[in-house]
Short mmCIF file of C-alpha atoms and ligand atoms in Angstrom, two decimals:
data_model
loop_
_atom_site.label_atom_id
_atom_site.label_comp_id
_atom_site.label_asym_id
_atom_site.label_seq_id
_atom_site.Cartn_x
_atom_site.Cartn_y
_atom_site.Cartn_z
CA MET B 1 -236.72 49.97 -68.54
CA LYS B 2 -233.06 50.88 -68.09
CA LEU B 3 -231.27 51.85 -71.31
CA SER B 4 -227.53 52.33 -71.78
CA PRO B 5 -225.62 54.34 -74.38
CA ALA B 6 -224.49 52.61 -77.59
CA LYS B 7 -221.28 53.07 -79.60
CA SER B 8 -222.98 52.54 -82.93
CA ILE B 9 -225.75 50.74 -84.76
CA ARG B 10 -224.91 48.35 -87.60
CA GLY B 11 -226.66 45.72 -89.70
CA SER B 12 -229.96 45.27 -91.45
CA VAL B 13 -233.54 45.13 -90.25
CA THR B 14 -236.95 44.48 -91.74
CA VAL B 15 -239.50 46.60 -89.93
CA PRO B 16 -243.08 45.33 -89.44
CA GLY B 17 -245.90 46.09 -91.83
CA ASP B 18 -247.39 49.53 -92.22
CA LYS B 19 -249.96 50.25 -89.53
CA SER B 20 -252.25 52.41 -91.68
CA ILE B 21 -252.32 49.88 -94.53
CA SER B 22 -252.81 46.94 -92.15
CA HIS B 23 -255.89 48.57 -90.60
CA ARG B 24 -257.38 49.39 -93.98
CA SER B 25 -256.79 45.91 -95.39
CA VAL B 26 -258.88 44.36 -92.60
CA MET B 27 -261.59 47.02 -92.83
CA LEU B 28 -261.97 46.92 -96.61
CA GLY B 29 -261.54 43.13 -96.63
CA SER B 30 -264.43 42.85 -94.15
CA ILE B 31 -266.86 44.91 -96.23
CA ALA B 32 -265.74 43.43 -99.56
CA ARG B 33 -267.11 40.35 -101.24
CA GLY B 34 -264.79 37.34 -101.30
CA THR B 35 -261.51 36.71 -99.55
CA THR B 36 -258.75 39.18 -98.77
CA GLU B 37 -255.37 37.62 -98.04
CA ILE B 38 -253.03 40.00 -96.22
CA HIS B 39 -249.28 39.37 -96.23
CA GLY B 40 -247.02 41.41 -93.98
CA PHE B 41 -249.89 42.44 -91.66
CA LEU B 42 -248.72 44.36 -88.59
CA GLU B 43 -249.51 42.30 -85.50
CA GLY B 44 -249.43 45.31 -83.21
CA ALA B 45 -252.12 45.93 -80.61
CA ASP B 46 -253.78 48.68 -82.69
CA CYS B 47 -254.32 46.50 -85.76
CA LEU B 48 -255.40 43.57 -83.58
CA SER B 49 -258.08 45.91 -82.16
CA THR B 50 -259.36 46.40 -85.71
CA ILE B 51 -259.48 42.64 -86.28
CA SER B 52 -261.35 42.18 -83.00
CA CYS B 53 -263.95 44.86 -83.88
CA PHE B 54 -264.77 43.18 -87.20
CA ARG B 55 -264.90 39.73 -85.61
CA HIS B 56 -267.52 41.16 -83.24
CA MET B 57 -269.48 42.22 -86.32
CA GLY B 58 -269.55 38.66 -87.63
CA VAL B 59 -266.51 38.66 -89.93
CA ASP B 60 -264.46 35.48 -90.00
CA ILE B 61 -260.79 36.53 -89.86
CA GLU B 62 -258.00 33.97 -89.66
CA ASN B 63 -254.49 34.85 -88.55
CA LYS B 64 -252.16 31.93 -89.30
CA ASN B 65 -248.49 31.59 -90.26
CA GLY B 66 -248.03 35.28 -90.84
CA VAL B 67 -251.03 35.59 -93.18
CA VAL B 68 -254.31 37.22 -92.24
CA THR B 69 -257.29 35.99 -94.22
CA VAL B 70 -260.48 38.02 -94.12
CA HIS B 71 -263.65 36.34 -95.33
CA GLY B 72 -265.52 39.42 -96.48
CA LYS B 73 -269.22 39.93 -95.83
CA GLY B 74 -269.90 42.44 -98.57
CA LEU B 75 -270.89 46.06 -98.04
CA HIS B 76 -274.14 45.15 -96.27
CA GLY B 77 -273.16 41.93 -94.51
CA LEU B 78 -271.86 43.11 -91.12
CA SER B 79 -273.95 42.15 -88.10
CA ALA B 80 -274.75 44.05 -84.90
CA PRO B 81 -272.06 43.53 -82.25
CA SER B 82 -273.36 42.24 -78.93
CA VAL B 83 -270.71 44.21 -76.97
CA PRO B 84 -269.21 47.70 -77.31
CA LEU B 85 -266.46 47.65 -79.92
CA ASP B 86 -263.15 48.22 -78.15
CA CYS B 87 -260.71 50.22 -80.30
CA GLY B 88 -258.02 50.10 -77.60
CA ASN B 89 -255.47 52.88 -78.19
CA SER B 90 -256.23 53.21 -81.90
CA GLY B 91 -257.50 56.47 -83.38
CA THR B 92 -257.48 54.93 -86.87
CA THR B 93 -259.76 52.10 -85.73
CA THR B 94 -262.16 54.48 -84.00
CA ARG B 95 -262.46 57.05 -86.76
CA LEU B 96 -262.49 54.78 -89.80
CA ILE B 97 -264.95 52.28 -88.32
CA SER B 98 -267.23 55.23 -87.47
CA GLY B 99 -267.54 55.94 -91.19
CA ILE B 100 -268.57 52.34 -91.85
CA LEU B 101 -270.94 52.10 -88.88
CA ALA B 102 -272.72 55.30 -89.90
CA ALA B 103 -274.37 53.39 -92.75
CA GLN B 104 -275.10 49.96 -91.25
CA GLY B 105 -278.53 48.61 -90.39
CA PHE B 106 -277.79 48.49 -86.66
CA SER B 107 -276.55 50.46 -83.70
CA ALA B 108 -273.15 50.04 -82.03
CA VAL B 109 -270.94 51.64 -79.41
CA LEU B 110 -267.27 52.38 -80.11
CA THR B 111 -264.97 52.82 -77.16
CA GLY B 112 -261.30 52.56 -76.24
CA ASP B 113 -258.65 53.20 -73.61
CA ALA B 114 -258.12 56.35 -71.53
CA SER B 115 -256.14 58.06 -74.35
CA ILE B 116 -258.79 57.32 -76.99
CA GLN B 117 -261.48 58.70 -74.70
CA LYS B 118 -259.68 62.06 -74.71
CA ARG B 119 -259.02 62.38 -78.44
CA PRO B 120 -261.20 64.65 -80.59
CA MET B 121 -264.01 62.89 -82.43
CA GLY B 122 -265.94 66.06 -83.30
CA ARG B 123 -263.84 66.10 -86.48
CA ILE B 124 -265.68 62.99 -87.72
CA ILE B 125 -268.99 63.57 -85.93
CA THR B 126 -269.51 66.85 -87.85
CA PRO B 127 -269.07 65.58 -91.44
CA LEU B 128 -270.73 62.21 -90.80
CA SER B 129 -273.74 64.00 -89.28
CA MET B 130 -273.89 66.23 -92.37
CA MET B 131 -274.23 63.00 -94.39
CA GLY B 132 -277.22 61.99 -92.24
CA ALA B 133 -275.46 59.82 -89.68
CA ASP B 134 -276.76 59.37 -86.15
CA ILE B 135 -273.52 59.58 -84.16
CA LYS B 136 -273.21 60.81 -80.59
CA SER B 137 -270.47 61.25 -78.08
CA ILE B 138 -272.04 59.40 -75.13
CA HIS B 139 -270.52 61.75 -72.53
CA GLU B 140 -271.22 64.77 -74.79
CA ASN B 141 -267.58 65.79 -74.67
CA GLY B 142 -266.79 65.25 -78.35
CA CYS B 143 -264.84 62.08 -77.53
CA ALA B 144 -265.42 58.32 -77.45
CA PRO B 145 -267.38 56.37 -76.39
CA LEU B 146 -269.51 56.97 -79.46
CA GLN B 147 -272.99 55.62 -80.08
CA ILE B 148 -273.57 55.15 -83.80
CA THR B 149 -276.88 54.11 -85.32
CA GLY B 150 -276.77 53.35 -89.00
CA LYS B 151 -278.90 55.53 -91.29
CA PRO B 152 -279.33 56.09 -95.02
CA LEU B 153 -276.62 58.61 -95.98
CA SER B 154 -276.28 61.23 -98.69
CA GLY B 155 -273.08 62.44 -100.32
CA ILE B 156 -271.54 65.77 -99.27
CA CYS B 157 -268.79 68.12 -100.42
CA TYR B 158 -266.71 68.64 -97.32
CA ASP B 159 -263.91 71.13 -96.80
CA SER B 160 -262.00 69.56 -93.96
CA PRO B 161 -260.41 72.03 -91.54
CA VAL B 162 -257.58 69.52 -90.86
CA ALA B 163 -255.27 67.51 -93.07
CA SER B 164 -256.18 64.17 -91.52
CA ALA B 165 -256.32 60.84 -93.31
CA GLN B 166 -258.48 59.49 -90.53
CA VAL B 167 -261.11 62.17 -91.09
CA LYS B 168 -260.89 61.86 -94.88
CA SER B 169 -261.12 58.07 -94.70
CA ALA B 170 -264.13 58.05 -92.36
CA ILE B 171 -265.99 60.27 -94.85
CA LEU B 172 -264.91 58.24 -97.89
CA LEU B 173 -265.92 54.97 -96.25
CA ALA B 174 -269.33 56.43 -95.40
CA GLY B 175 -269.39 57.73 -98.98
CA LEU B 176 -269.32 54.15 -100.30
CA TYR B 177 -272.86 53.86 -98.94
CA ALA B 178 -274.09 57.42 -99.50
CA GLU B 179 -276.43 58.43 -102.27
CA GLY B 180 -274.58 60.27 -105.04
CA GLU B 181 -271.06 61.56 -104.71
CA THR B 182 -269.01 62.30 -101.61
CA ARG B 183 -266.13 64.73 -101.87
CA VAL B 184 -263.50 65.68 -99.30
CA THR B 185 -261.03 68.52 -99.73
CA GLU B 186 -258.16 68.91 -97.27
CA PRO B 187 -255.96 71.93 -96.55
CA GLN B 188 -252.99 69.71 -97.45
CA ILE B 189 -252.74 66.20 -98.84
CA SER B 190 -252.77 63.54 -96.12
CA ARG B 191 -251.82 59.89 -96.58
CA ASN B 192 -253.82 58.32 -99.42
CA HIS B 193 -253.79 54.63 -98.50
CA THR B 194 -257.60 54.51 -98.28
CA GLU B 195 -258.01 55.95 -101.77
CA LEU B 196 -255.44 53.54 -103.26
CA MET B 197 -256.96 50.49 -101.59
CA LEU B 198 -260.54 51.49 -102.39
CA LYS B 199 -259.57 51.72 -106.04
CA PHE B 200 -257.81 48.35 -105.83
CA PHE B 201 -261.01 46.85 -104.38
CA GLY B 202 -263.14 48.23 -107.20
CA ALA B 203 -264.64 51.44 -105.79
CA ASP B 204 -265.42 54.39 -108.03
CA ILE B 205 -262.94 56.85 -106.52
CA ARG B 206 -260.79 59.59 -107.96
CA THR B 207 -258.44 62.22 -106.62
CA GLU B 208 -257.41 65.62 -107.85
CA GLY B 209 -254.90 67.56 -105.79
CA SER B 210 -256.13 67.52 -102.21
CA THR B 211 -259.67 66.46 -103.15
CA ALA B 212 -260.88 62.86 -103.11
CA THR B 213 -264.27 61.91 -104.54
CA VAL B 214 -266.06 58.59 -104.14
CA ARG B 215 -269.40 57.49 -105.59
CA GLN B 216 -271.88 55.17 -103.96
CA THR B 217 -270.48 51.72 -104.65
CA PRO B 218 -272.56 48.57 -105.22
CA GLU B 219 -269.82 46.22 -104.05
CA LEU B 220 -266.12 45.99 -103.19
CA TYR B 221 -264.12 42.91 -104.15
CA GLY B 222 -261.52 41.30 -101.88
CA ASN B 223 -257.97 41.03 -103.09
CA ARG B 224 -254.46 39.94 -102.10
CA ILE B 225 -252.51 42.61 -100.26
CA THR B 226 -248.82 42.78 -99.45
CA VAL B 227 -248.22 45.37 -96.75
CA PRO B 228 -244.90 47.22 -97.06
CA GLY B 229 -242.74 47.99 -94.02
CA ASP B 230 -243.83 51.01 -92.00
CA ILE B 231 -241.76 54.16 -92.53
CA SER B 232 -243.05 55.27 -89.12
CA SER B 233 -241.21 52.27 -87.61
CA ALA B 234 -238.17 52.66 -89.88
CA VAL B 235 -237.56 56.19 -88.61
CA TYR B 236 -236.18 54.98 -85.26
CA PHE B 237 -233.37 52.98 -86.87
CA ALA B 238 -232.77 55.70 -89.44
CA ALA B 239 -232.36 58.28 -86.67
CA ALA B 240 -230.06 55.99 -84.66
CA GLY B 241 -227.95 55.41 -87.78
CA MET B 242 -227.62 59.15 -88.37
CA ILE B 243 -226.85 60.31 -84.84
CA LEU B 244 -224.59 57.49 -83.60
CA PRO B 245 -220.98 57.42 -84.85
CA ASN B 246 -219.61 54.63 -87.11
CA SER B 247 -223.10 53.47 -87.95
CA GLU B 248 -224.58 51.89 -91.02
CA VAL B 249 -228.03 50.39 -91.11
CA LEU B 250 -230.08 48.94 -93.95
CA ILE B 251 -233.83 49.11 -93.39
CA LYS B 252 -235.51 46.82 -95.88
CA ASN B 253 -238.77 47.04 -97.79
CA VAL B 254 -240.05 50.35 -96.44
CA GLY B 255 -243.19 51.95 -97.87
CA ILE B 256 -242.28 55.28 -99.49
CA ASN B 257 -245.67 56.46 -100.74
CA PRO B 258 -245.08 60.20 -101.35
CA THR B 259 -247.99 61.13 -99.06
CA ARG B 260 -246.11 59.38 -96.24
CA ALA B 261 -242.48 60.01 -97.06
CA GLY B 262 -241.97 63.60 -95.91
CA LEU B 263 -239.26 62.18 -93.68
CA LEU B 264 -237.06 61.54 -96.73
CA THR B 265 -237.36 65.16 -97.87
CA VAL B 266 -236.53 66.48 -94.42
CA CYS B 267 -233.60 64.09 -93.91
CA LYS B 268 -232.17 65.37 -97.20
CA ALA B 269 -232.66 68.98 -96.07
CA MET B 270 -230.81 68.14 -92.84
CA GLY B 271 -227.87 66.65 -94.74
CA ALA B 272 -228.51 63.04 -93.76
CA ASP B 273 -226.52 60.25 -95.37
CA LEU B 274 -229.59 58.30 -96.51
CA THR B 275 -229.82 56.42 -99.79
CA LEU B 276 -232.80 54.65 -101.31
CA ILE B 277 -231.95 51.35 -102.92
CA ASN B 278 -233.98 48.61 -104.59
CA GLN B 279 -236.83 51.01 -105.30
CA ASP B 280 -239.93 49.13 -106.41
CA HIS B 281 -242.89 50.93 -107.94
CA SER B 282 -244.64 47.81 -109.25
CA GLY B 283 -247.35 47.60 -106.56
CA SER B 284 -249.89 50.26 -105.60
CA GLU B 285 -247.62 51.27 -102.70
CA PRO B 286 -243.99 52.03 -103.68
CA THR B 287 -241.18 50.60 -101.52
CA ALA B 288 -237.41 50.91 -101.11
CA ASP B 289 -234.61 49.82 -98.80
CA LEU B 290 -233.18 52.73 -96.79
CA LEU B 291 -229.43 52.72 -96.30
CA VAL B 292 -228.48 55.12 -93.52
CA ARG B 293 -225.03 56.06 -92.27
CA SER B 294 -223.71 58.37 -89.54
CA SER B 295 -224.42 61.89 -90.69
CA SER B 296 -223.39 65.49 -90.06
CA LEU B 297 -226.85 66.94 -89.68
CA HIS B 298 -227.76 70.60 -89.82
CA GLY B 299 -230.91 72.45 -88.78
CA THR B 300 -233.81 73.19 -91.09
CA VAL B 301 -237.34 74.57 -91.10
CA ILE B 302 -240.09 71.94 -91.30
CA GLN B 303 -243.50 73.39 -92.16
CA GLY B 304 -246.49 73.40 -94.49
CA SER B 305 -247.41 70.56 -96.77
CA VAL B 306 -244.61 68.23 -95.65
CA ILE B 307 -246.05 68.08 -92.12
CA PRO B 308 -248.98 65.68 -92.80
CA ALA B 309 -246.59 63.50 -94.83
CA MET B 310 -244.43 62.89 -91.75
CA ILE B 311 -246.68 63.68 -88.79
CA ASP B 312 -245.83 60.49 -86.86
CA GLU B 313 -242.10 60.88 -87.49
CA LEU B 314 -241.84 64.40 -86.04
CA PRO B 315 -240.99 63.32 -82.47
CA THR B 316 -237.99 61.41 -83.84
CA VAL B 317 -237.01 64.26 -86.14
CA ALA B 318 -237.02 66.53 -83.06
CA LEU B 319 -234.49 64.14 -81.54
CA MET B 320 -232.37 64.23 -84.72
CA ALA B 321 -232.47 68.02 -84.52
CA CYS B 322 -230.76 67.88 -81.11
CA PHE B 323 -227.76 66.35 -82.90
CA ALA B 324 -227.85 68.82 -85.80
CA GLN B 325 -225.79 71.97 -86.09
CA GLY B 326 -227.89 75.07 -85.69
CA ARG B 327 -231.60 75.63 -85.29
CA THR B 328 -234.46 73.42 -86.41
CA VAL B 329 -237.96 74.88 -86.44
CA ILE B 330 -241.03 72.64 -86.63
CA LYS B 331 -244.24 74.55 -87.32
CA ASP B 332 -247.79 73.95 -88.62
CA ALA B 333 -247.79 70.77 -86.53
CA ALA B 334 -250.49 71.54 -83.92
CA GLU B 335 -252.00 68.13 -84.75
CA LEU B 336 -249.20 66.62 -82.68
CA LYS B 337 -251.07 67.77 -79.57
CA VAL B 338 -254.01 65.42 -80.26
CA LYS B 339 -252.15 62.20 -80.98
CA GLU B 340 -251.82 59.30 -78.51
CA SER B 341 -250.37 61.99 -76.21
CA ASN B 342 -249.60 65.68 -76.54
CA ARG B 343 -246.46 65.06 -78.54
CA ILE B 344 -245.34 68.70 -78.56
CA ALA B 345 -245.39 69.05 -74.78
CA LEU B 346 -244.01 65.62 -73.96
CA VAL B 347 -241.27 65.47 -76.59
CA ALA B 348 -240.07 68.91 -75.48
CA GLU B 349 -240.26 67.92 -71.79
CA ASN B 350 -238.32 64.68 -72.25
CA LEU B 351 -235.68 66.19 -74.55
CA ARG B 352 -235.16 69.02 -72.07
CA ALA B 353 -234.84 66.49 -69.22
CA MET B 354 -231.99 64.96 -71.25
CA GLY B 355 -230.26 68.33 -71.61
CA ALA B 356 -231.50 69.50 -75.02
CA ASP B 357 -232.32 73.10 -75.90
CA VAL B 358 -235.97 72.81 -76.97
CA THR B 359 -238.72 75.42 -76.88
CA GLU B 360 -242.29 74.33 -77.23
CA THR B 361 -244.49 76.52 -79.48
CA ASP B 362 -248.22 76.51 -80.22
CA ASP B 363 -247.78 74.49 -83.37
CA GLY B 364 -244.39 72.85 -83.02
CA MET B 365 -240.94 73.22 -81.49
CA ILE B 366 -237.71 75.17 -81.85
CA ILE B 367 -234.63 73.07 -81.28
CA ASP B 368 -231.12 74.46 -81.02
CA GLY B 369 -228.90 71.52 -81.78
CA GLY B 370 -225.44 70.63 -80.57
CA ARG B 371 -225.92 70.24 -76.82
CA PRO B 372 -224.94 66.71 -75.79
CA LEU B 373 -227.79 64.68 -74.27
CA HIS B 374 -227.43 62.97 -70.91
CA GLY B 375 -229.39 60.06 -69.45
CA ALA B 376 -232.47 60.93 -67.41
CA SER B 377 -235.53 59.43 -65.80
CA ILE B 378 -238.33 59.99 -68.32
CA SER B 379 -241.66 58.47 -69.33
CA ALA B 380 -243.22 57.51 -72.65
CA HIS B 381 -246.62 58.35 -71.13
CA LYS B 382 -248.09 55.21 -72.75
CA ASP B 383 -247.34 56.66 -76.21
CA HIS B 384 -245.59 54.08 -78.43
CA ARG B 385 -243.88 56.68 -80.60
CA LEU B 386 -242.44 58.43 -77.56
CA ALA B 387 -241.18 55.10 -76.19
CA MET B 388 -239.27 54.31 -79.40
CA THR B 389 -237.99 57.85 -79.90
CA PHE B 390 -236.61 58.00 -76.37
CA ALA B 391 -235.13 54.51 -76.55
CA ILE B 392 -233.03 55.90 -79.43
CA ALA B 393 -232.30 59.10 -77.50
CA ALA B 394 -231.00 56.96 -74.63
CA LEU B 395 -228.57 55.18 -76.98
CA ALA B 396 -227.12 58.52 -78.04
CA ALA B 397 -226.99 60.07 -74.55
CA GLU B 398 -224.23 59.97 -71.96
CA GLY B 399 -225.07 57.81 -68.94
CA SER B 400 -228.06 55.59 -68.46
CA THR B 401 -231.74 56.41 -68.96
CA GLU B 402 -234.75 55.08 -67.09
CA LEU B 403 -237.72 54.95 -69.48
CA GLN B 404 -241.15 54.42 -67.90
CA ASP B 405 -243.95 52.83 -69.97
CA ALA B 406 -241.38 51.45 -72.41
CA ASP B 407 -243.56 48.40 -73.11
CA CYS B 408 -246.21 50.41 -75.00
CA VAL B 409 -244.18 49.76 -78.19
CA SER B 410 -246.54 46.76 -78.51
CA ILE B 411 -249.06 49.17 -80.06
CA SER B 412 -247.15 49.36 -83.34
CA TYR B 413 -243.89 47.40 -83.04
CA PRO B 414 -243.99 44.50 -80.55
CA ASP B 415 -240.42 43.30 -81.38
CA PHE B 416 -238.85 46.75 -81.34
CA TYR B 417 -236.40 46.16 -78.48
CA THR B 418 -235.35 42.75 -79.85
CA ASP B 419 -234.61 44.24 -83.28
CA LEU B 420 -232.82 47.20 -81.75
CA LYS B 421 -230.66 45.03 -79.48
CA ARG B 422 -229.52 42.99 -82.50
CA LEU B 423 -228.25 46.13 -84.25
CA VAL B 424 -226.68 47.97 -81.32
CA ARG B 425 -222.90 47.83 -80.72
CA SER B 426 -222.06 48.83 -77.18
C1 S3P M 501 -253.32 57.63 -89.69
C2 S3P M 501 -253.36 58.98 -89.91
C3 S3P M 501 -252.67 59.95 -89.06
C4 S3P M 501 -251.57 59.31 -88.24
C5 S3P M 501 -252.02 58.03 -87.60
C6 S3P M 501 -252.49 57.04 -88.63
C7 S3P M 501 -254.12 56.75 -90.55
O1 S3P M 501 -253.59 60.55 -88.17
O2 S3P M 501 -251.09 60.20 -87.26
O3 S3P M 501 -250.97 57.44 -86.86
O4 S3P M 501 -253.88 55.53 -90.57
O5 S3P M 501 -255.00 57.27 -91.26
P1 S3P M 501 -254.53 61.78 -88.63
O6 S3P M 501 -255.34 61.35 -89.76
O7 S3P M 501 -255.39 62.07 -87.43
O8 S3P M 501 -253.59 62.89 -88.95
#
């Protein structure tokens, strides 16, 4: 795709539903009793993979007029799939479903695309095996495809070596079925959407600091869910608003759960002109509209506990840092290397190709801001977050940019280019 520079970005946009919450609403809806009606479901390829997996396990899921209705089967009502379950590009689908499959009365294979087959699954195989699960990497390389045969499980106390909501959620979902209590402690708090939704669906779950504990649960009960807009999709418009001159953009109804909203803290630290309006704390997931204007950004250090709360936004923050005065250091973010792509290496490579001063480190990047970006021929390497980040970079660069694999935005934001075009002033 050829992308040209923009003068500014102006107007308002409603970003699609949160990807993490959309996945969980289908998963919990499927293993709950009764009906779960999901409003604002993200119709991206990743969440559609989750729907498809549960349909293959006998769950009736309707998707009509913007509402997804899941006719739950109860905790023990899933049936054996007759084909391998295809998780596509989705790590969340693969890891969270593994936790559920570990306790079913059947055997299933989980697989996915080339990227999924390279991502680490040892991080869920280890704790689920400790619970008694029979889960194997078919090629014995610690990656999908996984063969999972349901077994009776027992609760564990697990000290997770990574702050990962996918790992935590896989264990908690298995914990619904496990005898006794299952406890996960993380080095830092990761997103807590699973815990919030499990509670909403009637599970016996509690959290204390970075520890979540669930007890074996007799039944979950379906409920109505309204999915807030995804802050991980909002970040692209927020960044464009900050780095392009004469810009003002209102991003409506964005989820600002504190375990997800590290971006807001970092934007503040960088001097961004970002205001939260219409804050709503009435549901289990808080929301706000984000009003963003052109900003004089300055460098900052991004590290420690804020990292898991903004892990998917870091590629875009690296772009913002190129337009900030001074140095920005991103550290403690080695997890970026095992996302849909190696996001440290590829963000650094693409930003450098556009003229930025970026040094890749073992666990992040060092960016010296202030060098103007120029158009370049770059690739998103089939990573949706790279595609959207570099579409924004192209708007703020001089000259045109050729972006390969631009269409992979369909993973999390199918209408991204349409929404962007509407806001751009050229
Ligand atoms: C997600 C958790 C994060 C995030 C991913 C979605 C989730 O991954 O990067 O896009 O829905 O639980 P990790 O748990 O591996 O950090």
